[in-house]
PDB file of C-alpha atoms and ligand atoms in Angstrom:
ATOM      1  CA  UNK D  80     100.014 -74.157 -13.318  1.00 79.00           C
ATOM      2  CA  UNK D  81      99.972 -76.963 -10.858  1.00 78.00           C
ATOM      3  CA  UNK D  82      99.821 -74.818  -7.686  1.00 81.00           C
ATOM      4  CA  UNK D  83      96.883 -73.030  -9.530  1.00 85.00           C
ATOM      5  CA  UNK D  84      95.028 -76.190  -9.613  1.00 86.00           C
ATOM      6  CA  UNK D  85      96.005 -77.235  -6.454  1.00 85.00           C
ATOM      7  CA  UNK D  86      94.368 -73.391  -5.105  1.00 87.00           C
ATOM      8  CA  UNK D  87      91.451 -74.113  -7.268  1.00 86.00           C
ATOM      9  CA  UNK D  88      90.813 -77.331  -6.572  1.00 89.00           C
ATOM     10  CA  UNK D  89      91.258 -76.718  -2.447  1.00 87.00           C
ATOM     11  CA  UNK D  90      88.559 -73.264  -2.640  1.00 88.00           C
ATOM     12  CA  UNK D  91      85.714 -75.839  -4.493  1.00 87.00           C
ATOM     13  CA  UNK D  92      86.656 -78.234  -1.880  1.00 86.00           C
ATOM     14  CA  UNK D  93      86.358 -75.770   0.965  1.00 87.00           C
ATOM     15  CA  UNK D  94      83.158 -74.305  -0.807  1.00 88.00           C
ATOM     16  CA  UNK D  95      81.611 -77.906  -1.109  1.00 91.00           C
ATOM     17  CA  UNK D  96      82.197 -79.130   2.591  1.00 90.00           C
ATOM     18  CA  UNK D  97      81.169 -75.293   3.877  1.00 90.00           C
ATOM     19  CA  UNK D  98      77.535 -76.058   2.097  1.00 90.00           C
ATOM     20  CA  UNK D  99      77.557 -79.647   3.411  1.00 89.00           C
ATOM     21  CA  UNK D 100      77.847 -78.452   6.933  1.00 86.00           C
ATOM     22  CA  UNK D 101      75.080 -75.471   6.557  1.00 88.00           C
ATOM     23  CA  UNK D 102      72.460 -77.582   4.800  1.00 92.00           C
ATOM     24  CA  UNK D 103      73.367 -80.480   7.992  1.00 91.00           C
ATOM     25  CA  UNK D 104      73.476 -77.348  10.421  1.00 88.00           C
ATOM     26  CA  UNK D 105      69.914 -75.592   8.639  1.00 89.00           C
ATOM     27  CA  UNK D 106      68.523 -78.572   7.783  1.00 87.00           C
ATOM     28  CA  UNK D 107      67.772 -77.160   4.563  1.00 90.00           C
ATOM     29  CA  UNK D 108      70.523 -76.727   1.701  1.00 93.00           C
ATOM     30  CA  UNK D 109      70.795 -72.992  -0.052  1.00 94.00           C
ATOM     31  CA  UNK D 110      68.077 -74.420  -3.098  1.00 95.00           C
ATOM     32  CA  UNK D 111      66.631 -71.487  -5.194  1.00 97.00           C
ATOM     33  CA  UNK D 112      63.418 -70.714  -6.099  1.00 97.00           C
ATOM     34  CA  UNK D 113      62.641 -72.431  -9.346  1.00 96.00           C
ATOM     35  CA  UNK D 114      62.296 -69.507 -12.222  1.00 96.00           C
ATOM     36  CA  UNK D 115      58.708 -70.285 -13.063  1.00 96.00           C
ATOM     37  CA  UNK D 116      57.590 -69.500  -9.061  1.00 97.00           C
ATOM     38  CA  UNK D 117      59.791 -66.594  -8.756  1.00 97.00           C
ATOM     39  CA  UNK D 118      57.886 -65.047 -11.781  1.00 96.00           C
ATOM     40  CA  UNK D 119      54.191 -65.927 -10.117  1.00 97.00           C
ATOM     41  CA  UNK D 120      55.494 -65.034  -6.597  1.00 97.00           C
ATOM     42  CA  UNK D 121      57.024 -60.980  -7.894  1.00 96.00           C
ATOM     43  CA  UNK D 122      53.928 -60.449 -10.072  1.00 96.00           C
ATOM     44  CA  UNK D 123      51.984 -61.009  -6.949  1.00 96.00           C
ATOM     45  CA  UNK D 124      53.855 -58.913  -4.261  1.00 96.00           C
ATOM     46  CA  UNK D 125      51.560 -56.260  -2.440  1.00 92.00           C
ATOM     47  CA  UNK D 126      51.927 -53.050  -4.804  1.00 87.00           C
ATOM     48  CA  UNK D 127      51.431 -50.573  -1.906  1.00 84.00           C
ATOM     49  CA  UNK D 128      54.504 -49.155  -0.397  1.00 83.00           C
ATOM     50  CA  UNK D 129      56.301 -51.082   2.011  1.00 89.00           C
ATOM     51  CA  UNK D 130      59.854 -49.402   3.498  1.00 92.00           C
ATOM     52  CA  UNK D 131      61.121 -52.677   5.525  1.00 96.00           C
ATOM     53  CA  UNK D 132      61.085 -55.754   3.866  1.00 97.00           C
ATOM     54  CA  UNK D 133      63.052 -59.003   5.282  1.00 98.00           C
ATOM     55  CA  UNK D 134      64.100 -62.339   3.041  1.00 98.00           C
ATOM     56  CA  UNK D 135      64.333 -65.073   5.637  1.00 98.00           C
ATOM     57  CA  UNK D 136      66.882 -67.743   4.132  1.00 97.00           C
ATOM     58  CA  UNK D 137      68.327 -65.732   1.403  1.00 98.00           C
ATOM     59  CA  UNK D 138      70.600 -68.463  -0.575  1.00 97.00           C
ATOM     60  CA  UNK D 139      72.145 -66.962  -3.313  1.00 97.00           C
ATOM     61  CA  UNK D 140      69.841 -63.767  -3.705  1.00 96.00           C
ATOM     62  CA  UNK D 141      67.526 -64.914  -5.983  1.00 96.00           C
ATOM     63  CA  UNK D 142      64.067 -63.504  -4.878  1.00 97.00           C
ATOM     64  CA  UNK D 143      65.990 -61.122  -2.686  1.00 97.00           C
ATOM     65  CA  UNK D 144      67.542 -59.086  -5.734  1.00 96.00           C
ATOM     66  CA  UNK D 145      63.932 -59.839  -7.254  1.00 96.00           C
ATOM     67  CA  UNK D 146      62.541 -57.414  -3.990  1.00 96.00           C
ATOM     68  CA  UNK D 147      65.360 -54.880  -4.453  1.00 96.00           C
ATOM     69  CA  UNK D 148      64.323 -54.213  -7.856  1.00 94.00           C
ATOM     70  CA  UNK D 149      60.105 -54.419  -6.966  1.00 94.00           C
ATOM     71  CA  UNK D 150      60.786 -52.199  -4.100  1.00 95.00           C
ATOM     72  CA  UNK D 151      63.544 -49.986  -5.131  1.00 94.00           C
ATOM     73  CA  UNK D 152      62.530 -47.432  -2.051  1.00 94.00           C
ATOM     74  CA  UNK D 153      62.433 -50.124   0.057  1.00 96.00           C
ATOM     75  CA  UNK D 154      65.519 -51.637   2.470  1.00 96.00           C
ATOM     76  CA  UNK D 155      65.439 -55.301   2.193  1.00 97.00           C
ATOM     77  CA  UNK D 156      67.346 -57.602   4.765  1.00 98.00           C
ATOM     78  CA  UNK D 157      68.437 -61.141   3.424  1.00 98.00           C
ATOM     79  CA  UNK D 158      69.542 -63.254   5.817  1.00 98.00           C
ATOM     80  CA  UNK D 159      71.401 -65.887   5.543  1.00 98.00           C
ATOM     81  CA  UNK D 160      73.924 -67.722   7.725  1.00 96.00           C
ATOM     82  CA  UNK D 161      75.823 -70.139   5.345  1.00 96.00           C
ATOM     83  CA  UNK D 162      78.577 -68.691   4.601  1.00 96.00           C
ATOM     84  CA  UNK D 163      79.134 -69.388   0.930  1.00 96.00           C
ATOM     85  CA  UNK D 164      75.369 -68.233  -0.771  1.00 97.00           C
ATOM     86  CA  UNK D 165      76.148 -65.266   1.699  1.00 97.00           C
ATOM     87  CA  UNK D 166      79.550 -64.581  -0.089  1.00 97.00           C
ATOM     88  CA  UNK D 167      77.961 -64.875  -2.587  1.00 97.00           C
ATOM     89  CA  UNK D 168      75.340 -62.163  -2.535  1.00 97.00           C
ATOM     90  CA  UNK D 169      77.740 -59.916  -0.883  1.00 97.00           C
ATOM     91  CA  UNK D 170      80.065 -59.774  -3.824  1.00 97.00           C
ATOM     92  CA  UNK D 171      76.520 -59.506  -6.132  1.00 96.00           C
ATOM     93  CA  UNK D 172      75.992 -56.745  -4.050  1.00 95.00           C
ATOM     94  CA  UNK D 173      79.022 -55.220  -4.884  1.00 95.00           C
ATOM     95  CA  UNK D 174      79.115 -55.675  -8.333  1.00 94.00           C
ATOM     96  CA  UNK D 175      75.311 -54.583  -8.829  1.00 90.00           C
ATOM     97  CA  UNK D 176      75.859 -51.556  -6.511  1.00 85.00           C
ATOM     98  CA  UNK D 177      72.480 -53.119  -4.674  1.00 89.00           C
ATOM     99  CA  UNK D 178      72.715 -50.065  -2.023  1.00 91.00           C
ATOM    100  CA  UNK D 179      68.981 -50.872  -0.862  1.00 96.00           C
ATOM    101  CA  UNK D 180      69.901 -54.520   0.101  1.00 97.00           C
ATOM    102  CA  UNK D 181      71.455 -55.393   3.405  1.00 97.00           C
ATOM    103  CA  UNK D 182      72.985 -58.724   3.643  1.00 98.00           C
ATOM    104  CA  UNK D 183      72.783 -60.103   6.715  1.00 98.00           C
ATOM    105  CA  UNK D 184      74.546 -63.977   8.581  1.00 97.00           C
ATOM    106  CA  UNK D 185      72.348 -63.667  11.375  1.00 97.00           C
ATOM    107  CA  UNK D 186      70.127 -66.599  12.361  1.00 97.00           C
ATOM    108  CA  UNK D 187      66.680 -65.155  11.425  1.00 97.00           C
ATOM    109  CA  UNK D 188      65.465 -67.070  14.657  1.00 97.00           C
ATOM    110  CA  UNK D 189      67.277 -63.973  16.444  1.00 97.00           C
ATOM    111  CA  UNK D 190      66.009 -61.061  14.604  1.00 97.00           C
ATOM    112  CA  UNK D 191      63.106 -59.173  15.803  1.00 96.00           C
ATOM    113  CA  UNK D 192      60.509 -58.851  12.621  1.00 96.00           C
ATOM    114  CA  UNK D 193      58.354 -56.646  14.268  1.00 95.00           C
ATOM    115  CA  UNK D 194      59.213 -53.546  11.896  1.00 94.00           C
ATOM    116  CA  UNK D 195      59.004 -55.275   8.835  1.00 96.00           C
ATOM    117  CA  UNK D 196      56.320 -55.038   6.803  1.00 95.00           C
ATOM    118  CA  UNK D 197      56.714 -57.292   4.145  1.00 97.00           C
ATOM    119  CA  UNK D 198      58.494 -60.859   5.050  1.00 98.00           C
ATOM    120  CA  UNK D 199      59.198 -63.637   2.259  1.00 98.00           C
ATOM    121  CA  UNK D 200      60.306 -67.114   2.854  1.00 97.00           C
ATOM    122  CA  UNK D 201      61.080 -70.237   0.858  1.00 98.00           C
ATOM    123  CA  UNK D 202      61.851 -72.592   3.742  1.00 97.00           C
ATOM    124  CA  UNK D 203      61.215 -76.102   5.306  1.00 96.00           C
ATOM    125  CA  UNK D 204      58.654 -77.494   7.880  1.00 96.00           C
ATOM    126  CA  UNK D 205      60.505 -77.366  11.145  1.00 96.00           C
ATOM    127  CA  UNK D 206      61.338 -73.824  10.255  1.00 97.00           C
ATOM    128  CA  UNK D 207      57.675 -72.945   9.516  1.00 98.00           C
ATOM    129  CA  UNK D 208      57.098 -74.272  12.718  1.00 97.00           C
ATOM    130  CA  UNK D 209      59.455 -72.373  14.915  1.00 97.00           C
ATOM    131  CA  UNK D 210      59.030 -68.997  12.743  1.00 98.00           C
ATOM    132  CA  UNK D 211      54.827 -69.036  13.493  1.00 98.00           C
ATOM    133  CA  UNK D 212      55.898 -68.912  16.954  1.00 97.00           C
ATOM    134  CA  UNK D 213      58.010 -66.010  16.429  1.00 97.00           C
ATOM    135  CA  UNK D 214      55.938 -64.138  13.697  1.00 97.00           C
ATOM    136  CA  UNK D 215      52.949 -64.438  16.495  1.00 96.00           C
ATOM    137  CA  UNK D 216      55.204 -62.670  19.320  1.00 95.00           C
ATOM    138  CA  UNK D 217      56.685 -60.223  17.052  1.00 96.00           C
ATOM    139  CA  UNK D 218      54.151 -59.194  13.969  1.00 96.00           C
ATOM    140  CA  UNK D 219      51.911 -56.638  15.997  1.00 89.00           C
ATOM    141  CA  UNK D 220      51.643 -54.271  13.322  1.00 86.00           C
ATOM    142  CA  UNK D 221      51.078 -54.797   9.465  1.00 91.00           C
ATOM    143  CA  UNK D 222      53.021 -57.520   8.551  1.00 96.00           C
ATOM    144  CA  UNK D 223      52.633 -59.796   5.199  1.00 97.00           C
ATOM    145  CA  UNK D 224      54.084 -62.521   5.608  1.00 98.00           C
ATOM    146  CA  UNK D 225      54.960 -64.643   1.881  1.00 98.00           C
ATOM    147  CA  UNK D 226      55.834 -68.436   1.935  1.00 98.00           C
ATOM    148  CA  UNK D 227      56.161 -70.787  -0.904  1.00 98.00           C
ATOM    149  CA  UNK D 228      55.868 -74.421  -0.739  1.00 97.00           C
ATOM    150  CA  UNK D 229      55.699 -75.162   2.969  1.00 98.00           C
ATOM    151  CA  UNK D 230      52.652 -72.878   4.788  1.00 98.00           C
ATOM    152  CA  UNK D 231      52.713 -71.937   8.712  1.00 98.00           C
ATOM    153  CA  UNK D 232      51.194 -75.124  10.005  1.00 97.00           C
ATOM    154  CA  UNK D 233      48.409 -73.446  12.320  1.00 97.00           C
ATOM    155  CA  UNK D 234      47.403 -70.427  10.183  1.00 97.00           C
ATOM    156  CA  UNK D 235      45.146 -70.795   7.498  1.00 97.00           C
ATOM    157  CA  UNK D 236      46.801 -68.160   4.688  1.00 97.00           C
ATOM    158  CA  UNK D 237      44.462 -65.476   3.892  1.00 97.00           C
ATOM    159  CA  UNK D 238      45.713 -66.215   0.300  1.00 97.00           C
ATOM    160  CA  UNK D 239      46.830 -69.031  -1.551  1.00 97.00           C
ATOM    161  CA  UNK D 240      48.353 -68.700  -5.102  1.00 97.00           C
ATOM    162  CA  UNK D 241      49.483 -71.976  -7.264  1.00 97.00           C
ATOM    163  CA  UNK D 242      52.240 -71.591  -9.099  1.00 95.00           C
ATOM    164  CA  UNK D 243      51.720 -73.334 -12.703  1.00 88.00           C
ATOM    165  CA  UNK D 244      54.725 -75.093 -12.586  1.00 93.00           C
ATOM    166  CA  UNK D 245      55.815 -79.310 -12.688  1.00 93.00           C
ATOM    167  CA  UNK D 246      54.794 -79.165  -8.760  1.00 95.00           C
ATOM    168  CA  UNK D 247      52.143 -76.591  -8.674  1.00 96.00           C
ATOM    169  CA  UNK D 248      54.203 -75.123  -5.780  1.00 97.00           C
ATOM    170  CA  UNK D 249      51.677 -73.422  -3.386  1.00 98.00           C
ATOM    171  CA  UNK D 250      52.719 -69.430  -2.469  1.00 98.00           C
ATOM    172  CA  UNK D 251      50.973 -68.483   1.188  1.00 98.00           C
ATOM    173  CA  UNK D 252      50.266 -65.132   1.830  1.00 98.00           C
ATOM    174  CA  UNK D 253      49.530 -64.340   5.184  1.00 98.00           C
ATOM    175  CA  UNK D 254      48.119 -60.900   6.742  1.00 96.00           C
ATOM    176  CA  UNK D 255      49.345 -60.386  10.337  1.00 95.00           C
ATOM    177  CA  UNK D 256      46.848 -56.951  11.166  1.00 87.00           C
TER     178      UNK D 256
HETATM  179  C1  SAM Z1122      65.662 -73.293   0.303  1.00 51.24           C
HETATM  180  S1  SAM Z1122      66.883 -72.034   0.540  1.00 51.24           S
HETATM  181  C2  SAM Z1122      66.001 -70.644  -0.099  1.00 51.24           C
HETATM  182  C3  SAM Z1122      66.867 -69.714  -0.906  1.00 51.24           C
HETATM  183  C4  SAM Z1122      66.184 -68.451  -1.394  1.00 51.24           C
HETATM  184  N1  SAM Z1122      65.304 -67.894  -0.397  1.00 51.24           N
HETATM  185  C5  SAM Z1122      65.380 -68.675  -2.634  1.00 51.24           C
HETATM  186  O1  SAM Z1122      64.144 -68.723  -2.521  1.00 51.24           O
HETATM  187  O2  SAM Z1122      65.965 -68.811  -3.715  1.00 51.24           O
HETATM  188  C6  SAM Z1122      66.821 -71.763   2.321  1.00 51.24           C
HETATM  189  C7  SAM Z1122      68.024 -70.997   2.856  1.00 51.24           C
HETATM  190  O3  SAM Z1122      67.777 -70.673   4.234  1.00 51.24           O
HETATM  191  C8  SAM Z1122      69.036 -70.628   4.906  1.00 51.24           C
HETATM  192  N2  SAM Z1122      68.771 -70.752   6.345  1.00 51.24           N
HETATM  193  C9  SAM Z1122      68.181 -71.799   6.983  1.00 51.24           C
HETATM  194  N3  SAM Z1122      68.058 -71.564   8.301  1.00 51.24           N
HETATM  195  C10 SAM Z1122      68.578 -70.318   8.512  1.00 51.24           C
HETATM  196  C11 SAM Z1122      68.708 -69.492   9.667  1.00 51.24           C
HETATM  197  N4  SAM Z1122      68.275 -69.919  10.867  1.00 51.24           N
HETATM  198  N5  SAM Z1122      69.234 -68.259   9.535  1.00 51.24           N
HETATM  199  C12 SAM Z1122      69.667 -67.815   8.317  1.00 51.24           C
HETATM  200  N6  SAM Z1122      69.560 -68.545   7.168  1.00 51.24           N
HETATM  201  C13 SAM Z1122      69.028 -69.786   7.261  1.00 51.24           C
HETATM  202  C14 SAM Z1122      69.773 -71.814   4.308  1.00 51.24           C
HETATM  203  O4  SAM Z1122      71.167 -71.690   4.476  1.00 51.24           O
HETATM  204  C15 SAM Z1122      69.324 -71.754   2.837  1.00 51.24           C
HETATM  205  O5  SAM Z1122      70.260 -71.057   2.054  1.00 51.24           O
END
């Protein structure tokens, strides 16, 4: 019983200090998407068909399992480099038999978007920041690009959504044509 603890007690540790150093390393922790803007943001997803679809900053798979189940035709990427949300979704994966998802620990700033067609982030300035940059280089075809809360700071959003909830969290959608 005591070496049980002791195991326990020693994974939550190792799980605790392994977010600590990702949300220091990211500069963002692994926060989800509150439920009431996950509900406004899948109600308004494009309803055409889309085959490529990327989550950048996956956390735990909350609006990524959301796009597996909107898009069930569709291959969605979630990235996401800490390692325990991307445990995580890799055993939810498993368990869910989520063939259409690919869960990915690559640094999004080293993928190369430009056959996605739908992209959806929940990130943080900086990021917004360095991704416009890369969206600009890499989005040449028909890209829509989804962000809630923080917006690309140089392009105004072709559509802007408010989310009825305690912060009336902002969703950008952005058309990259
Ligand atoms: C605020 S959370 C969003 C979680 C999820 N998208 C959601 O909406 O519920 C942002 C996530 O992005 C991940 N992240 C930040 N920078 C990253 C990078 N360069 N490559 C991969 N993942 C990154 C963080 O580890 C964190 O889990």
């Amino acid at each position: 019983m005591f070496i049980l603890a002791i195991i326990v007690i020693s994974i939550v540790f190792f799980a605790f200090i392994s977010i600590v150093y990702s949300t220091i390393k990211n500069g963002i922790s692994p926060m989800p998407t509150s439920p009431k803007v996950k509900k406004v943001l899948v109600v308004n997803l494009p309803s055409h068909s889309v085959t490529q679809i990327a989550e950048l900053g996956a956390g735990w798979g909350t609006l990524a399992f959301q796009l597996t189940k909107k898009y069930p035709s569709a291959t969605i990427t979630a990235f996401e480099n800490s390692l325990i949300p991307y445990t995580f979704m890799v055993i939810r994966k498993f368990l869910f038999s989520q063939n259409n998802l690919i869960v990915s620990r690559k640094n999004f700033y080293k993928a190369d978007f430009s056959n996605y067609h739908l992209i959806v982030c929940y990130l943080y300035p900086d990021a917004m920041t360095r991704l416009e940059k890369q969206f600009h280089k890499q989005l040449t075809k028909e890209t829509i690009v989804i962000s809630h809360t923080f917006a690309l700071p140089n392009r105004k959003p072709n559509k802007t959504i408010i989310a009825n909830d305690l912060y009336q969290t902002k969703i950008y959608f952005y058309y990259y044509f």
